[in-house]
């Protein structure tokens, strides 16, 4: 659904069927779980939950509004009470909090947790035990910018962009 949204696809029977599935899938849980274990993206319940929330927000039907609102409320409680483990989790915690309309304090705390993990080289790492990398840095910058938490002129953002430029390979 995220890809369809990015491609400008209009809602139709197929997107309605997928949003219906998302509302039924793991409906007894307080978030969506990841289907596999291929970190970073399919190793994170945070990523899976954000992608589901975004799909529901973009393509949910009028008939699904009450169910979507209820699911967002349930997930919002999980987002606020669960501690992220790594950068992937923190990136998608921030994105998901913005999706459910979390308060400024929750968004500020999630932003802070990302910003303080920036490395001296300007990048971010997947975990505390790894070196900075382009994927972690790119996802952090995208989350901070797309959620409106920081602007391109912030020193943190400029340092992250500089890290990406200087670590880029010739090819």
mmCIF file of C-alpha atoms in Angstrom:
data_model
loop_
_atom_site.group_PDB
_atom_site.id
_atom_site.type_symbol
_atom_site.label_atom_id
_atom_site.label_comp_id
_atom_site.label_asym_id
_atom_site.label_seq_id
_atom_site.Cartn_x
_atom_site.Cartn_y
_atom_site.Cartn_z
ATOM 1 C CA UNK A 1 0.000 0.000 0.000
ATOM 2 C CA UNK A 2 2.854 2.368 0.760
ATOM 3 C CA UNK A 3 4.269 1.821 -2.719
ATOM 4 C CA UNK A 4 0.836 2.319 -4.286
ATOM 5 C CA UNK A 5 0.415 5.558 -2.344
ATOM 6 C CA UNK A 6 3.841 6.774 -3.468
ATOM 7 C CA UNK A 7 2.898 5.926 -7.051
ATOM 8 C CA UNK A 8 -0.292 7.981 -6.840
ATOM 9 C CA UNK A 9 -2.665 5.027 -7.035
ATOM 10 C CA UNK A 10 -6.287 5.753 -6.221
ATOM 11 C CA UNK A 11 -8.229 3.601 -3.793
ATOM 12 C CA UNK A 12 -10.083 0.716 -5.415
ATOM 13 C CA UNK A 13 -11.465 -2.752 -4.644
ATOM 14 C CA UNK A 14 -7.971 -4.195 -4.242
ATOM 15 C CA UNK A 15 -6.784 -1.575 -1.764
ATOM 16 C CA UNK A 16 -10.075 -1.946 0.148
ATOM 17 C CA UNK A 17 -9.491 -5.701 0.347
ATOM 18 C CA UNK A 18 -5.954 -5.181 1.655
ATOM 19 C CA UNK A 19 -7.075 -2.673 4.304
ATOM 20 C CA UNK A 20 -9.809 -5.101 5.334
ATOM 21 C CA UNK A 21 -7.158 -7.797 5.713
ATOM 22 C CA UNK A 22 -4.953 -5.474 7.792
ATOM 23 C CA UNK A 23 -7.846 -4.784 10.147
ATOM 24 C CA UNK A 24 -8.444 -8.515 10.612
ATOM 25 C CA UNK A 25 -4.811 -9.684 10.692
ATOM 26 C CA UNK A 26 -3.536 -9.904 14.280
ATOM 27 C CA UNK A 27 -6.602 -7.946 15.423
ATOM 28 C CA UNK A 28 -6.283 -9.433 18.911
ATOM 29 C CA UNK A 29 -2.787 -7.914 19.299
ATOM 30 C CA UNK A 30 -1.847 -4.353 20.208
ATOM 31 C CA UNK A 31 0.378 -3.964 17.121
ATOM 32 C CA UNK A 32 1.339 -5.840 13.951
ATOM 33 C CA UNK A 33 4.202 -8.323 14.169
ATOM 34 C CA UNK A 34 6.869 -8.822 11.561
ATOM 35 C CA UNK A 35 6.575 -11.869 9.325
ATOM 36 C CA UNK A 36 10.233 -12.884 9.295
ATOM 37 C CA UNK A 37 13.682 -12.298 10.644
ATOM 38 C CA UNK A 38 15.723 -10.442 8.047
ATOM 39 C CA UNK A 39 16.828 -7.292 9.845
ATOM 40 C CA UNK A 40 16.607 -4.466 9.673
ATOM 41 C CA UNK A 41 13.224 -4.029 8.003
ATOM 42 C CA UNK A 42 11.566 -7.422 8.407
ATOM 43 C CA UNK A 43 13.058 -7.896 11.827
ATOM 44 C CA UNK A 44 11.077 -5.062 13.387
ATOM 45 C CA UNK A 45 7.509 -4.999 14.672
ATOM 46 C CA UNK A 46 7.836 -1.207 14.580
ATOM 47 C CA UNK A 47 8.361 -1.216 10.810
ATOM 48 C CA UNK A 48 5.510 -3.642 10.214
ATOM 49 C CA UNK A 49 3.200 -1.613 12.439
ATOM 50 C CA UNK A 50 4.045 1.664 10.715
ATOM 51 C CA UNK A 51 3.513 0.204 7.249
ATOM 52 C CA UNK A 52 0.100 -1.147 8.318
ATOM 53 C CA UNK A 53 -0.890 2.202 9.872
ATOM 54 C CA UNK A 54 0.159 4.102 6.772
ATOM 55 C CA UNK A 55 -1.774 1.735 4.514
ATOM 56 C CA UNK A 56 -4.914 2.099 6.611
ATOM 57 C CA UNK A 57 -4.598 5.882 6.697
ATOM 58 C CA UNK A 58 -4.062 6.103 2.948
ATOM 59 C CA UNK A 59 -6.543 3.546 1.672
ATOM 60 C CA UNK A 60 -9.050 2.807 4.442
ATOM 61 C CA UNK A 61 -12.646 3.116 3.340
ATOM 62 C CA UNK A 62 -15.424 5.167 4.923
ATOM 63 C CA UNK A 63 -17.020 1.943 6.136
ATOM 64 C CA UNK A 64 -13.771 1.070 7.945
ATOM 65 C CA UNK A 65 -13.335 4.436 9.704
ATOM 66 C CA UNK A 66 -14.534 3.346 13.162
ATOM 67 C CA UNK A 67 -12.494 0.154 13.031
ATOM 68 C CA UNK A 68 -9.404 2.047 11.877
ATOM 69 C CA UNK A 69 -9.812 4.636 14.630
ATOM 70 C CA UNK A 70 -10.098 1.882 17.235
ATOM 71 C CA UNK A 71 -7.018 0.098 15.887
ATOM 72 C CA UNK A 72 -5.036 3.356 15.863
ATOM 73 C CA UNK A 73 -5.941 3.914 19.518
ATOM 74 C CA UNK A 74 -4.839 0.411 20.496
ATOM 75 C CA UNK A 75 -1.583 0.732 18.577
ATOM 76 C CA UNK A 76 -0.982 4.189 20.050
ATOM 77 C CA UNK A 77 -0.919 2.660 23.519
ATOM 78 C CA UNK A 78 1.644 0.069 22.366
ATOM 79 C CA UNK A 79 3.792 2.761 20.755
ATOM 80 C CA UNK A 80 3.885 4.722 23.997
ATOM 81 C CA UNK A 81 4.547 1.788 26.317
ATOM 82 C CA UNK A 82 7.104 -0.272 24.376
ATOM 83 C CA UNK A 83 10.817 0.500 24.248
ATOM 84 C CA UNK A 84 12.528 0.349 20.833
ATOM 85 C CA UNK A 85 15.650 -1.810 20.608
ATOM 86 C CA UNK A 86 17.623 -0.412 17.673
ATOM 87 C CA UNK A 87 17.704 2.335 15.065
ATOM 88 C CA UNK A 88 15.137 0.659 12.809
ATOM 89 C CA UNK A 89 12.719 0.474 15.728
ATOM 90 C CA UNK A 90 13.326 4.094 16.710
ATOM 91 C CA UNK A 91 12.872 5.363 13.142
ATOM 92 C CA UNK A 92 9.537 3.624 12.783
ATOM 93 C CA UNK A 93 8.454 4.496 16.305
ATOM 94 C CA UNK A 94 8.741 8.173 15.353
ATOM 95 C CA UNK A 95 6.944 7.633 12.039
ATOM 96 C CA UNK A 96 4.175 5.587 13.685
ATOM 97 C CA UNK A 97 3.696 8.099 16.503
ATOM 98 C CA UNK A 98 3.239 10.821 13.885
ATOM 99 C CA UNK A 99 0.759 8.583 12.032
ATOM 100 C CA UNK A 100 -1.472 8.089 15.061
ATOM 101 C CA UNK A 101 -1.398 11.777 15.977
ATOM 102 C CA UNK A 102 0.661 11.382 19.129
ATOM 103 C CA UNK A 103 1.262 14.422 21.305
ATOM 104 C CA UNK A 104 4.251 16.719 21.055
ATOM 105 C CA UNK A 105 5.907 15.192 24.112
ATOM 106 C CA UNK A 106 5.885 11.665 22.662
ATOM 107 C CA UNK A 107 7.128 12.965 19.311
ATOM 108 C CA UNK A 108 9.797 15.048 21.031
ATOM 109 C CA UNK A 109 10.999 12.087 23.093
ATOM 110 C CA UNK A 110 11.177 9.858 20.013
ATOM 111 C CA UNK A 111 13.046 12.568 18.102
ATOM 112 C CA UNK A 112 15.502 13.018 20.969
ATOM 113 C CA UNK A 113 16.175 9.264 21.100
ATOM 114 C CA UNK A 114 17.234 9.357 17.457
ATOM 115 C CA UNK A 115 19.235 12.578 17.600
ATOM 116 C CA UNK A 116 21.346 11.564 20.613
ATOM 117 C CA UNK A 117 22.455 8.414 18.808
ATOM 118 C CA UNK A 118 24.127 10.313 15.972
ATOM 119 C CA UNK A 119 27.788 9.344 15.795
ATOM 120 C CA UNK A 120 30.714 11.785 15.714
ATOM 121 C CA UNK A 121 31.117 10.982 11.996
ATOM 122 C CA UNK A 122 27.607 12.383 11.406
ATOM 123 C CA UNK A 123 26.003 9.018 10.684
ATOM 124 C CA UNK A 124 23.864 6.523 12.566
ATOM 125 C CA UNK A 125 24.379 2.812 13.087
ATOM 126 C CA UNK A 126 21.872 -0.021 13.185
ATOM 127 C CA UNK A 127 22.881 -0.906 16.749
ATOM 128 C CA UNK A 128 25.207 0.436 19.415
ATOM 129 C CA UNK A 129 27.753 -2.217 18.400
ATOM 130 C CA UNK A 130 28.020 -1.413 14.711
ATOM 131 C CA UNK A 131 29.603 1.376 12.684
ATOM 132 C CA UNK A 132 27.574 4.115 11.033
ATOM 133 C CA UNK A 133 25.996 3.058 7.753
ATOM 134 C CA UNK A 134 24.068 4.624 4.899
ATOM 135 C CA UNK A 135 20.827 2.720 5.508
ATOM 136 C CA UNK A 136 20.532 3.702 9.166
ATOM 137 C CA UNK A 137 21.577 7.275 8.420
ATOM 138 C CA UNK A 138 19.204 7.621 5.489
ATOM 139 C CA UNK A 139 16.225 6.234 7.369
ATOM 140 C CA UNK A 140 16.845 8.459 10.376
ATOM 141 C CA UNK A 141 17.149 11.570 8.224
ATOM 142 C CA UNK A 142 14.034 10.670 6.253
ATOM 143 C CA UNK A 143 12.010 10.095 9.419
ATOM 144 C CA UNK A 144 13.173 13.339 11.022
ATOM 145 C CA UNK A 145 12.448 15.367 7.890
ATOM 146 C CA UNK A 146 9.205 13.721 6.760
ATOM 147 C CA UNK A 147 7.649 13.958 10.211
ATOM 148 C CA UNK A 148 8.632 17.625 10.359
ATOM 149 C CA UNK A 149 10.641 17.140 13.548
ATOM 150 C CA UNK A 150 13.767 18.793 12.124
ATOM 151 C CA UNK A 151 14.485 20.998 9.133
ATOM 152 C CA UNK A 152 17.216 20.581 6.525
ATOM 153 C CA UNK A 153 19.123 23.457 8.138
ATOM 154 C CA UNK A 154 19.557 21.759 11.513
ATOM 155 C CA UNK A 155 23.197 20.840 12.297
ATOM 156 C CA UNK A 156 22.166 17.238 12.991
ATOM 157 C CA UNK A 157 20.636 16.928 9.528
ATOM 158 C CA UNK A 158 23.513 18.662 7.780
ATOM 159 C CA UNK A 159 26.008 16.355 9.521
ATOM 160 C CA UNK A 160 23.979 13.311 8.479
ATOM 161 C CA UNK A 161 23.882 14.449 4.863
ATOM 162 C CA UNK A 162 27.617 15.129 4.945
ATOM 163 C CA UNK A 163 28.184 11.594 6.293
ATOM 164 C CA UNK A 164 26.212 10.159 3.353
ATOM 165 C CA UNK A 165 28.147 12.239 0.839
ATOM 166 C CA UNK A 166 31.587 11.405 2.222
ATOM 167 C CA UNK A 167 30.886 7.688 2.675
ATOM 168 C CA UNK A 168 29.445 7.234 -0.825
ATOM 169 C CA UNK A 169 31.425 4.848 -3.005
ATOM 170 C CA UNK A 170 32.598 5.842 -6.466
ATOM 171 C CA UNK A 171 30.141 3.489 -8.158
#
